[in-house]
Short mmCIF file of C-alpha atoms in Angstrom, two decimals:
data_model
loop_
_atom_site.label_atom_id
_atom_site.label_comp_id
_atom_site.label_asym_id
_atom_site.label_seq_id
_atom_site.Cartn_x
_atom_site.Cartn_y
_atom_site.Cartn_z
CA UNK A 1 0.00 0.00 0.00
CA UNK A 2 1.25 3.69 -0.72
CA UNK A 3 1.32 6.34 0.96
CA UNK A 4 -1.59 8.20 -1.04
CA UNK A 5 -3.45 4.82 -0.43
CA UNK A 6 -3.10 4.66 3.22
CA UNK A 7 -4.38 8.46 3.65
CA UNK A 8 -7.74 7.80 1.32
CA UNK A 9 -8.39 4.47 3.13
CA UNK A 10 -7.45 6.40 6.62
CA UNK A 11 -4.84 4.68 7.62
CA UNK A 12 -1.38 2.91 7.22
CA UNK A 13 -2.08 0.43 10.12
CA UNK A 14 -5.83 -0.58 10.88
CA UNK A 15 -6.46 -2.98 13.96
CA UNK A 16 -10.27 -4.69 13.31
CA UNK A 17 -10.34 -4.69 17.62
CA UNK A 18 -10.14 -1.84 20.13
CA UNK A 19 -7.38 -3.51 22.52
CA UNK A 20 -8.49 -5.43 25.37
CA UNK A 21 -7.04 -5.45 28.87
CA UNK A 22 -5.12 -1.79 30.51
CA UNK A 23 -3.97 0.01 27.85
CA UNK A 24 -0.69 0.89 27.78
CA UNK A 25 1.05 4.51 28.72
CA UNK A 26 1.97 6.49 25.50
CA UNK A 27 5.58 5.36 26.19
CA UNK A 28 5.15 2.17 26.12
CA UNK A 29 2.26 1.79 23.31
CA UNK A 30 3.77 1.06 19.96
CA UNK A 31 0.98 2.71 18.23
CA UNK A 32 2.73 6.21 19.27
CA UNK A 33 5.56 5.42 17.07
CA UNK A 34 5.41 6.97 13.38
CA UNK A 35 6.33 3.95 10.85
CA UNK A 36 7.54 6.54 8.57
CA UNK A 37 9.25 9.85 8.48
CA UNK A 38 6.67 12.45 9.52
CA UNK A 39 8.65 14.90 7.58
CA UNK A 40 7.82 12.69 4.39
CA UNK A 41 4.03 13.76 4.35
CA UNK A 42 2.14 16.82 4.46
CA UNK A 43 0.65 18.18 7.84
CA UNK A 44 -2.11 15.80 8.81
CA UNK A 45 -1.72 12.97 7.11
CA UNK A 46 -2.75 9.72 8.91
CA UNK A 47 0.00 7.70 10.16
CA UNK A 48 -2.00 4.90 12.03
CA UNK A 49 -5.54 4.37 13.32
CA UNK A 50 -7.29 2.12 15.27
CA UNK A 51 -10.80 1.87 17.17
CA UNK A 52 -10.50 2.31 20.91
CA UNK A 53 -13.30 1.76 23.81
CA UNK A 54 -13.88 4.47 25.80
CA UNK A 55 -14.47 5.00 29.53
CA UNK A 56 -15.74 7.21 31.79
CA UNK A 57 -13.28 7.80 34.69
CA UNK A 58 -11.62 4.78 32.70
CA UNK A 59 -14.30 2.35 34.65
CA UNK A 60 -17.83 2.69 32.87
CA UNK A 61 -17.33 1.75 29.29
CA UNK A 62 -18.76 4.27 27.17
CA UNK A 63 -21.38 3.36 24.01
CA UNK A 64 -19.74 6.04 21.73
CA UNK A 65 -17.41 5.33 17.96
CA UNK A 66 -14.62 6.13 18.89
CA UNK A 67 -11.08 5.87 16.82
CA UNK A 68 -7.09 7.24 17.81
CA UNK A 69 -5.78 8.49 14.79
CA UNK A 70 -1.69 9.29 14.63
CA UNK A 71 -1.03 12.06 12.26
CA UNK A 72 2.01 14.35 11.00
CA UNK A 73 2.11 17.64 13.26
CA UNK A 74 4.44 20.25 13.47
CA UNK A 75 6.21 21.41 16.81
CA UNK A 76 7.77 24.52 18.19
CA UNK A 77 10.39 25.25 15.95
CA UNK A 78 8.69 23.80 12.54
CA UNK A 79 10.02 20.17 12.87
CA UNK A 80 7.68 17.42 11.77
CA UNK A 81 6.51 15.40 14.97
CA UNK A 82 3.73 12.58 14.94
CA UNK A 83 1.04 13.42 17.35
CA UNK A 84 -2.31 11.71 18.55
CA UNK A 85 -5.91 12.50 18.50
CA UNK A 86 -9.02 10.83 19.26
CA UNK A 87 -12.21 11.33 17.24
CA UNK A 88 -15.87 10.15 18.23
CA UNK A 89 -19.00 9.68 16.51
CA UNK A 90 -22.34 9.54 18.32
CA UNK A 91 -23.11 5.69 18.65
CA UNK A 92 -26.37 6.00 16.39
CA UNK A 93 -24.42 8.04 13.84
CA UNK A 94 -25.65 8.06 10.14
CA UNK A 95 -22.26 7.36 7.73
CA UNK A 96 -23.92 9.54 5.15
CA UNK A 97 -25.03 12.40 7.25
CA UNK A 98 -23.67 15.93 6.95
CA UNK A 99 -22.44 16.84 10.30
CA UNK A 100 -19.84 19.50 11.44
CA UNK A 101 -16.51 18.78 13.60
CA UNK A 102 -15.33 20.33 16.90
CA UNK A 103 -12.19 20.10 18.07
CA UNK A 104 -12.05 19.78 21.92
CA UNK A 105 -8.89 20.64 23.66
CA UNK A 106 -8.87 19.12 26.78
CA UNK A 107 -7.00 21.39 29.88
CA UNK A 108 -4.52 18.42 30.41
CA UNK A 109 -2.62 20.69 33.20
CA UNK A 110 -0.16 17.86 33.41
CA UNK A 111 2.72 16.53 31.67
CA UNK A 112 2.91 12.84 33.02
CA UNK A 113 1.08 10.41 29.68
CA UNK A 114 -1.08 9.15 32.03
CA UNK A 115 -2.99 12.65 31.64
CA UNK A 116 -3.06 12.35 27.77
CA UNK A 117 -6.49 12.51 26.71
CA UNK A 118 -5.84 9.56 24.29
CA UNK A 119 -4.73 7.63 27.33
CA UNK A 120 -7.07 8.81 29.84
CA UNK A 121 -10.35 9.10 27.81
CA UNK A 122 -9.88 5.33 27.46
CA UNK A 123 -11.78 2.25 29.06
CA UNK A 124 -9.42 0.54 32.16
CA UNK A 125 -7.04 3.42 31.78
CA UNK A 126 -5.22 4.37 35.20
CA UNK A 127 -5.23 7.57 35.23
CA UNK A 128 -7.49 8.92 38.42
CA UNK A 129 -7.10 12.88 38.84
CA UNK A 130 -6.45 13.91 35.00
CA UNK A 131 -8.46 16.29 33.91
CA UNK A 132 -9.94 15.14 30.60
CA UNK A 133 -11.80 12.08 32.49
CA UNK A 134 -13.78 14.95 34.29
CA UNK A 135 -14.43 17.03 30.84
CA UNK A 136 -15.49 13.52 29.12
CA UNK A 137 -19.04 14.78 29.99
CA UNK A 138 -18.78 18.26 27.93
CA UNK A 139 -17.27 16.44 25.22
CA UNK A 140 -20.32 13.79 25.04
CA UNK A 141 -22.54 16.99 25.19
CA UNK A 142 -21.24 17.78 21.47
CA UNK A 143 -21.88 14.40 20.32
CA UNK A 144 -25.16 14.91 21.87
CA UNK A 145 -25.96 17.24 19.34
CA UNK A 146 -24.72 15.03 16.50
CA UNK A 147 -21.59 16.66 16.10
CA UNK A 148 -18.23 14.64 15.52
CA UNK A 149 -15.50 15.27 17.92
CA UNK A 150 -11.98 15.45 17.70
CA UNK A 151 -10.31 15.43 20.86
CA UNK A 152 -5.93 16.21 20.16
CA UNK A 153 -3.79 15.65 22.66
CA UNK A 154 -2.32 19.27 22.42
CA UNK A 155 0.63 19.20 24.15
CA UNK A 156 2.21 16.29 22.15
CA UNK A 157 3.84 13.42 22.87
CA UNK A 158 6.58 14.97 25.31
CA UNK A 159 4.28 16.70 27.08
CA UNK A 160 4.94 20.61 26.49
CA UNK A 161 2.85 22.05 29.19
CA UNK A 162 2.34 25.87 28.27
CA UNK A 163 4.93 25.66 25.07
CA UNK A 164 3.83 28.42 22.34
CA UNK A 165 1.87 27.42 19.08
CA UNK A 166 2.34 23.72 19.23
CA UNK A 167 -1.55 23.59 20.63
CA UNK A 168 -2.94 24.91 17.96
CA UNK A 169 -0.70 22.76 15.45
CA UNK A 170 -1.51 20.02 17.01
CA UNK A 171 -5.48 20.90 16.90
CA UNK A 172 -5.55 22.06 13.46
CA UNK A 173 -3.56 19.06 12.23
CA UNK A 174 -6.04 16.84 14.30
CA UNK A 175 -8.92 18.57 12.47
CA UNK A 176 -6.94 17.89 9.12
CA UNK A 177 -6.73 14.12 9.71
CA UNK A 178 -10.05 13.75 11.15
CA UNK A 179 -11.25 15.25 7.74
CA UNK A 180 -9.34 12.83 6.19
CA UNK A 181 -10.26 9.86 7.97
CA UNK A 182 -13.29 8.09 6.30
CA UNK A 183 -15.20 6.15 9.33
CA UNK A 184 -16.16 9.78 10.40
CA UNK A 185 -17.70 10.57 7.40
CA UNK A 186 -16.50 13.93 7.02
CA UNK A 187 -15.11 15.95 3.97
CA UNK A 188 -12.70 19.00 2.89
CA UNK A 189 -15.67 22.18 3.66
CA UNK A 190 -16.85 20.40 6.81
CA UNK A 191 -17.49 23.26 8.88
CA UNK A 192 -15.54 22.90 12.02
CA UNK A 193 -15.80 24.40 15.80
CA UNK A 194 -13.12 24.63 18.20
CA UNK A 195 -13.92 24.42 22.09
CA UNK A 196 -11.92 24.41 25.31
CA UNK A 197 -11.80 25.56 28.78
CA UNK A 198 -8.76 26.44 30.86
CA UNK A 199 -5.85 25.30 29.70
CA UNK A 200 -7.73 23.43 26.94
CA UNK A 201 -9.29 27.21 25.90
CA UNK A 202 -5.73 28.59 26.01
CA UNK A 203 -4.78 25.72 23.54
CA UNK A 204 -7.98 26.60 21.57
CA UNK A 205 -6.99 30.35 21.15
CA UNK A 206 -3.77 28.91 19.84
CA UNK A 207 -5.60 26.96 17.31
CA UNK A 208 -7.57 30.15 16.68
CA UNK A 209 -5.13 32.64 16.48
CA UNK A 210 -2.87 30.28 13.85
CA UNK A 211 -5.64 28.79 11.82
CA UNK A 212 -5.31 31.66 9.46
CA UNK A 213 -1.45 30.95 8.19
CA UNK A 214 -1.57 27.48 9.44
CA UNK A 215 -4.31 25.67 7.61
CA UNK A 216 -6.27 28.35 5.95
CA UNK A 217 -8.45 25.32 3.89
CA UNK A 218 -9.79 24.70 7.19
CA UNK A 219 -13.42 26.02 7.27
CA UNK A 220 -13.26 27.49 10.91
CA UNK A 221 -16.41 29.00 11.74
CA UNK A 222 -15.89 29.86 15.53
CA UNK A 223 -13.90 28.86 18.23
CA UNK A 224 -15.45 29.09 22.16
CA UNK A 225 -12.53 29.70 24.76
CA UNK A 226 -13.64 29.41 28.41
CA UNK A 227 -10.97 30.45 30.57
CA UNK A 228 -8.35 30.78 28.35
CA UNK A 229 -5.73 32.11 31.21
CA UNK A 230 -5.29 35.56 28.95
CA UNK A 231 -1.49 35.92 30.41
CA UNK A 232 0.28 32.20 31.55
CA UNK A 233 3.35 34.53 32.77
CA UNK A 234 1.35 36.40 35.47
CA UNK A 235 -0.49 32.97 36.23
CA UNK A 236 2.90 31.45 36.53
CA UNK A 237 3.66 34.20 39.08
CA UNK A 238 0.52 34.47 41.44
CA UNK A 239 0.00 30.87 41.52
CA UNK A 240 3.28 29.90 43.04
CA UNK A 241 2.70 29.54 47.15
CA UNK A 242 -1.14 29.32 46.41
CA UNK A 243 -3.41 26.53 47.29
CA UNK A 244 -3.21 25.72 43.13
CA UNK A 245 1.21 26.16 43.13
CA UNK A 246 1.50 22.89 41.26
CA UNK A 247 -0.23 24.17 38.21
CA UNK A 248 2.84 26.33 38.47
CA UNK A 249 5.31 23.80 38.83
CA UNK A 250 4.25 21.41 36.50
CA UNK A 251 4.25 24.69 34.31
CA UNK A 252 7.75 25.20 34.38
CA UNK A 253 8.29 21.08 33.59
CA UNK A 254 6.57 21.85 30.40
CA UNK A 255 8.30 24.38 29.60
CA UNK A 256 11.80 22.92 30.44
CA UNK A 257 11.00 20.61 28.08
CA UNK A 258 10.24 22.57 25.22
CA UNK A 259 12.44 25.15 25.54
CA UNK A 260 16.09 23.43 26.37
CA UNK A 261 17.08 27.10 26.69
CA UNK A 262 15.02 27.28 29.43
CA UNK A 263 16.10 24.24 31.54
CA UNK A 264 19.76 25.11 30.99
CA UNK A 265 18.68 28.39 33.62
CA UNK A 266 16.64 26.57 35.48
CA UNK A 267 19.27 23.74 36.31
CA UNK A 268 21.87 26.75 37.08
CA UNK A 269 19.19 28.97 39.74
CA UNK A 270 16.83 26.04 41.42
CA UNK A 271 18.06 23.96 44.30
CA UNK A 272 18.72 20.26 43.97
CA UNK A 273 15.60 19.80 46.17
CA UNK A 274 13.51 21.56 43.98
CA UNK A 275 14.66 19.77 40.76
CA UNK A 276 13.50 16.65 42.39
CA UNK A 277 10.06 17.97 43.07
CA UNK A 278 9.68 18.78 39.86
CA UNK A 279 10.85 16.05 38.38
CA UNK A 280 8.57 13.92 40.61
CA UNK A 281 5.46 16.20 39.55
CA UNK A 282 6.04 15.14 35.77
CA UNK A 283 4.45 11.44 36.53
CA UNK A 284 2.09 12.93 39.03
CA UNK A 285 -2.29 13.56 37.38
CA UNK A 286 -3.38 16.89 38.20
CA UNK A 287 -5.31 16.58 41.05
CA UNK A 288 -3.01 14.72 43.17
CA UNK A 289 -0.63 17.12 42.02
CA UNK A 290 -2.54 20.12 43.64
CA UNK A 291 -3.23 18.52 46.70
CA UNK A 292 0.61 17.25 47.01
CA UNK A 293 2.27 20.34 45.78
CA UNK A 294 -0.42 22.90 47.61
CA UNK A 295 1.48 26.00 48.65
CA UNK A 296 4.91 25.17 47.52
CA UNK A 297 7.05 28.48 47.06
CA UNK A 298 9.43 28.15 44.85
CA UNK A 299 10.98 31.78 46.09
CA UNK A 300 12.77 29.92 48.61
CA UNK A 301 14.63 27.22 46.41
CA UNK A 302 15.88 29.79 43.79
CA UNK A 303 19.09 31.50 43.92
CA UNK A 304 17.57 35.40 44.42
CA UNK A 305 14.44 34.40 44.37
CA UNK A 306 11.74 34.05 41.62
CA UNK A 307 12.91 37.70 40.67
CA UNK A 308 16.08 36.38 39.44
CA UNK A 309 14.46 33.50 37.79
CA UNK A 310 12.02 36.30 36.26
CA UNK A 311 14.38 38.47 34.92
CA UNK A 312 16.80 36.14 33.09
CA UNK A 313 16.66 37.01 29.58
CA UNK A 314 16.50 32.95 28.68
CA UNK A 315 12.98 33.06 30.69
CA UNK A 316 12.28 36.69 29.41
CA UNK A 317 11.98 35.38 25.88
CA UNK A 318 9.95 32.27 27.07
CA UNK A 319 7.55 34.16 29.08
CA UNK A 320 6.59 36.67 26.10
CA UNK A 321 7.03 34.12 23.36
CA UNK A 322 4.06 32.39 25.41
CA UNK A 323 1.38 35.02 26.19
CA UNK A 324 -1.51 34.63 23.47
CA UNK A 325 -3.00 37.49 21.81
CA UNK A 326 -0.59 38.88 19.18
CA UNK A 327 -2.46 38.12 16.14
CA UNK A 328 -6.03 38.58 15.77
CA UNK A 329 -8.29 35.00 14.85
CA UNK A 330 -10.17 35.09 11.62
CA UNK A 331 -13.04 33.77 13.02
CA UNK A 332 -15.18 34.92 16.10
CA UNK A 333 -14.86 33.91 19.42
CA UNK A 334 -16.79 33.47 22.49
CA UNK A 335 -15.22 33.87 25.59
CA UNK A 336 -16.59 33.14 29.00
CA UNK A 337 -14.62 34.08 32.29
CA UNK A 338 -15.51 34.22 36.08
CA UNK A 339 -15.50 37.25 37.96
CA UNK A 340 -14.25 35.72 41.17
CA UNK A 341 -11.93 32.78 39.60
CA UNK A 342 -9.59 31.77 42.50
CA UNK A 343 -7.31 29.85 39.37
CA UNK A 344 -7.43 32.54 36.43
CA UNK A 345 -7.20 36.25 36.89
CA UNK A 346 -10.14 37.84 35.46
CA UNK A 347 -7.78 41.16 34.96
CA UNK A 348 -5.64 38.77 32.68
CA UNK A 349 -8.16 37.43 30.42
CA UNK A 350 -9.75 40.79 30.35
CA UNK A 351 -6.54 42.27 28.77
CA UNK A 352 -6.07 39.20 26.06
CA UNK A 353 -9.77 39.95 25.34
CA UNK A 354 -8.61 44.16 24.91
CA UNK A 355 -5.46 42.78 22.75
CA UNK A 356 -8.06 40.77 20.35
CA UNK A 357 -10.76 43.71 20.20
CA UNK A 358 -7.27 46.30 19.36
CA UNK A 359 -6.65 43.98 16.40
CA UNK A 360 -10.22 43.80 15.35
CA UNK A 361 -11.52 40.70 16.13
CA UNK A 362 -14.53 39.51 16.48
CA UNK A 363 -15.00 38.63 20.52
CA UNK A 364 -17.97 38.05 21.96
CA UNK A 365 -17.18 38.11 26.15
CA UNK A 366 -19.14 37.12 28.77
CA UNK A 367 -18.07 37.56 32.53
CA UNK A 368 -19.63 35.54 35.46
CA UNK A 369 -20.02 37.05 38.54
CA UNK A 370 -21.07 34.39 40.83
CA UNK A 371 -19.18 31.02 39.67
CA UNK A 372 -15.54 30.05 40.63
CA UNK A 373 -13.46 28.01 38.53
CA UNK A 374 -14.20 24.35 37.77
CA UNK A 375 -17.86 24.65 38.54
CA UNK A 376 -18.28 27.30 35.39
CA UNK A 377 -16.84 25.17 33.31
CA UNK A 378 -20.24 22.89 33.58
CA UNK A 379 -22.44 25.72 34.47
CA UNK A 380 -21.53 27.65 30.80
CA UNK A 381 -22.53 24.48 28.58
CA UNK A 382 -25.42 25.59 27.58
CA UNK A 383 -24.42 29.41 26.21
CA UNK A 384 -20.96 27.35 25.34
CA UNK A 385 -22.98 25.02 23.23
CA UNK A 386 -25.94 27.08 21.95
CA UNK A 387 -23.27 29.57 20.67
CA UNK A 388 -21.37 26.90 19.10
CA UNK A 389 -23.79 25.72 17.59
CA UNK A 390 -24.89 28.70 15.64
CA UNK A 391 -21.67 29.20 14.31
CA UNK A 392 -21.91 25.70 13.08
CA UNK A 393 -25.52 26.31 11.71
CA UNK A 394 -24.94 29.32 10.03
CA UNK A 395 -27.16 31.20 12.20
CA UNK A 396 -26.51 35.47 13.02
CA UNK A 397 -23.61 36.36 14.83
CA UNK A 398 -24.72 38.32 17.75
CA UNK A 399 -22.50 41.69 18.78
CA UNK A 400 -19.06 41.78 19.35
CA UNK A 401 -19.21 42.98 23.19
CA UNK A 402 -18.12 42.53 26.39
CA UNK A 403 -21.12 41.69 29.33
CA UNK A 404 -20.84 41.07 32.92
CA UNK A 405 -24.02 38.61 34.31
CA UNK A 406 -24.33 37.30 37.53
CA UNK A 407 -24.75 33.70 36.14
CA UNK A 408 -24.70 32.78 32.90
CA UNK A 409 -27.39 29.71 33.93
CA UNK A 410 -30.09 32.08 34.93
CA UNK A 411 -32.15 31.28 32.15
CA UNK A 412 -35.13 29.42 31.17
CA UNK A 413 -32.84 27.84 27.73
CA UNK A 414 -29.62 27.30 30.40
CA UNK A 415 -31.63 25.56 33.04
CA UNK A 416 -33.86 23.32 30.11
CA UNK A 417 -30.12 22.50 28.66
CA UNK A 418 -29.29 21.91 32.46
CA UNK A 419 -31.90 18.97 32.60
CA UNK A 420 -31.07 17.21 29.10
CA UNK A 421 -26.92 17.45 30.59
CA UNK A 422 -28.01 15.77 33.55
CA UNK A 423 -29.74 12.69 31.64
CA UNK A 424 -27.01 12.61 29.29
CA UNK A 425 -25.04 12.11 32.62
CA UNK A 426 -27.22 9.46 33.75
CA UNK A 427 -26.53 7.63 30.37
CA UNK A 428 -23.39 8.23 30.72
CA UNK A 429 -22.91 6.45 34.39
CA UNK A 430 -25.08 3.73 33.61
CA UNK A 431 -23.35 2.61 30.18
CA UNK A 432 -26.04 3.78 27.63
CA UNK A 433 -25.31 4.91 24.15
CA UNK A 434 -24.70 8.44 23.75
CA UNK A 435 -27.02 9.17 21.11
CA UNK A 436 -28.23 12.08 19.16
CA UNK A 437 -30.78 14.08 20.87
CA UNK A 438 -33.86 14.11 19.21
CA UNK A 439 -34.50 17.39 18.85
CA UNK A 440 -31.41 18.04 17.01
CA UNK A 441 -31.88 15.06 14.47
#
C-alpha cells in the first residue's frame, strides 16, 4: 500500500479490535511510534488508526465510535513530529449524514502520559485525577448534538505544558486528519468548531489565532474559549505559594522541556531539592498534584528568588514568546470568564480579550459574577454550546461585546439544557449509548 493509499483508506495500520485489557502509557504503546518519516508527508496525514473503547473515569465503558488516529504535526520550531488525537462519533451516527466537527482541547494541566487525553479518555485506563476524564461529559454533550469530535492531545507526545503554538498545530492538524479519515464521514468544507476551557481554551486560542497561516483550507467558523488564562506569565507568578502552586510547577516542567534554553537556567538557579520535586510532579495527574504540591514556594529554592528566575533574559523570551493574543483570529470567538476565579485572573483574560478587540476581532465576552473556577466550566454548557452551535448552523452572529451577568445559567434555555446534561449524565454512568438528541436530528 502507498502512501496516497493509506491516507484515502485512513490509515497505514488498521487494527479490526479496540485492545483489550489496561492500555498501555503512551511510552510504552507502539501505536505512538510513526512507521515513517513524519517529515515525508504533508501536515495531517494519517500515520496509524485504530478503534479504541472508551471510559468514563476509565471504569464505565462508554457506548460512543470512537477511533485514535496518529497524524504528522508540526512542533515549536517547525520540525515534523507525529502526534495523537481521538475522534468520536455519536453511537447512532448516520455514515452519510452531513455533520460538522469540533475540536475539543482538553485542559490536560499535566505533563505525566497518564494525563493524555488519548490515554485517559480510554476504558481501564489508570489515570485517576487527569483532567480530561472529568471534561469527558462536555465532550459527550457535542456528540449529543450530532456533532463529531476530535479530541488532540495538544501538548504532544513529550508533554509541552504551556509551550507556544504547538496547541494549535496540534489541533488544526487533528482537524486535518479527522477530515481525512473516512469512518467519520466527514469531507474537505466540513465546517468545524473549536472548544476548550482552561488550559484546553488557552490551547484553543492557539488553534484560533494560527488557523489563518496554518491551515487556511480549514473552514473554521468559531472557536469558544472558556478560561483561556489571557497571560500564563502572570499565572505562573501568582499561583506559586497558592493553594493551586503545582499548576505552576508542572508549568515550568513543560516548559523545560520545550524550551532546552530554558532548563539550561533553570538547572543553574533552582536547588537540587527543587529539581526533584519537579521532576517527581512530571508522573504525578493533576489533582493529586494540587493537593501534594499545595502551597509550595518556589521563592525559597531559587538563587535570588523568583525575581532572578524572572528576569533572566532565557525566561524573558519564554515568558513573552508564550502570552496569546498577538495576532487577531479570523473567526469569532466566544469567551466566558468568572469574575471571582480563585485559578485565572479575570484582569488577565480581560486584557487578552482588549489585545483581540485592538486587532479587530470579532469577541464576543461574557463575565460571570457568581461562579468560581471548575464549577463554570459545567455551568456555561449551555451558552458554550448554543453559541457553538450557531456558528456551526450558520445562524446570526450576535455583537461583538463585552457583558458582565451574575450567572450565565439564569435562564429558562440554560436551566432546560441543564436537565437534558443531567440525563445525558445518567446515560453516561449507567453505560447507555450516547445518542443524538432528538430534537437536534
Amino acid at each position: 500500500m502507498t502512501i496516497g493509499d493509506a491516507v484515502e483508506s485512513g490509515s497505514f495500520t488498521m487494527e479490526s479490535d479496540p485492545p483489550r485489557g489496561h492500555p498501555l502509557l503512551p511510552g510504552e504503546d507502539p501505536f505512538y511510534r510513526s512507521p515513517i518519516d513524519p517529515g515525508s508527508v504533508a501536515p495531517g496525514t494519517i500515520l496509524r488508526s485504530r478503534p479504541v473503547r472508551l471510559g468514563l473515569f476509565g471504569r464505565i465503558p462508554q457506548r460512543v465510535r470512537a477511533w485514535q488516529l496518529l497524524y504528522r504535526s508540526t512542533d515549536l520550531n517547525g520540525r515534523p513530529e507525529a502526534a495523537v488525537t481521538t475522534v468520536l462519533l455519536p453511537w447512532d451516527a448516520e455514515p452519510s449524514a452531513d455533520r460538522p466537527l469540533v475540536s475539543f482541547q482538553c485542559a490536560i494541566d499535566a505533563v505525566a502520559p497518564k494525563c493524555f487525553p488519548s490515554y485517559a479518555l480510554q476504558h481501564r485506563a489508570r489515570a485517576l485525577g487527569a483532567i480530561p476524564q472529568v471534561e469527558f461529559p462536555l465532550i459527550a454533550a457535542a456528540l449529543a448534538r450530532g456533532w463529531a469530535v476530535s479530541v488532540p492531545d495538544h501538548e504532544g507526545i513529550n508533554g509541552h505544558f504551556g509551550a507556544a503554538r504547538e496547541p494549535g498545530h496540534r489541533a488544526l492538524d487533528g482537524v486535518r486528519a479527522a477530515l481525512r479519515f473516512a469512518p467519520l464521514g466527514l469531507h474537505p468544507r466540513t465546517r468545524i468548531g473549536l472548544w476548550g476551557y482552561s488550559g484546553g481554551g488557552l490551547a484553543t486560542v492557539w488553534a484560533a489565532e494560527l488557523a489563518t497561516s496554518y491551515a487556511p483550507e480549514l473552514d473554521i467558523v468559531g472557536a469558544v474559549a472558556g478560561s483561556p488564562v489571557g497571560d500564563p506569565a502572570s499565572a505562573f507568578v501568582r499561583l506559586n505559594g497558592s493553594p493551586f502552586a503545582g499548576f505552576a510547577m508542572v508549568f515550568t516542567s513543560g516548559l523545560r522541556r520545550a524550551y532546552p534554553e530554558l532548563d539550561d537556567c533553570v538547572q543553574g538557579l533552582v536547588s537540587a531539592e527543587y529539581l526533584e520535586l519537579l521532576d517527581r510532579a512530571e508522573s504525578i495527574a493533576t489533582f493529586p498534584l494540587l493537593a501534594r504540591y499545595a502551597g509550595r514556594n518556589a521563592n525559597r529554592h531559587i538563587k535570588g528568588g523568583l525575581g532572578a528566575l524572572l528576569t533572566r533574559p532565557e525566561m524573558r523570551a519564554v515568558l513573552e514568546d508564550i502570552q496569546p493574543g498577538a495576532q487577531a483570529p479570523a473567526m469569532p470567538l466566544f469567551v466566558v470568564q468568572g469574575v471571582n476565579d480563585e485559578v485565572i485572573a479575570v484582569a488577565d483574560v480581560d486584557a487578552h480579550v482588549r489585545r483581540y478587540h485592538a486587532r479587530g476581532a470579532h469577541v464576543r465576552y461574557l463575565r460571570d459574577r457568581l461562579s468560581t473556577h471548575l464549577p463554570l466550566q459545567f455551568i456555561a454548557i449551555p451558552v458554550m454550546v448554543d453559541w457553538l452551535a450557531d456558528r456551526l448552523a450558520g445562524r446570526p452572529l450576535p455583537p461583538s461585546e463585552v457583558r458582565t451577568v451574575w450567572s450565565v445559567a439564569a435562564s429558562r434555555r440554560a436551566l432546560s439544557e441543564h436537565r437534558h446534561f443531567a440525563a445525558l449524565l445518567a446515560a453516561m454512568v449507567s453505560g447507555r449509548p450516547i445518542r443524538i438528541r432528538s430534537d437536534f436530528r
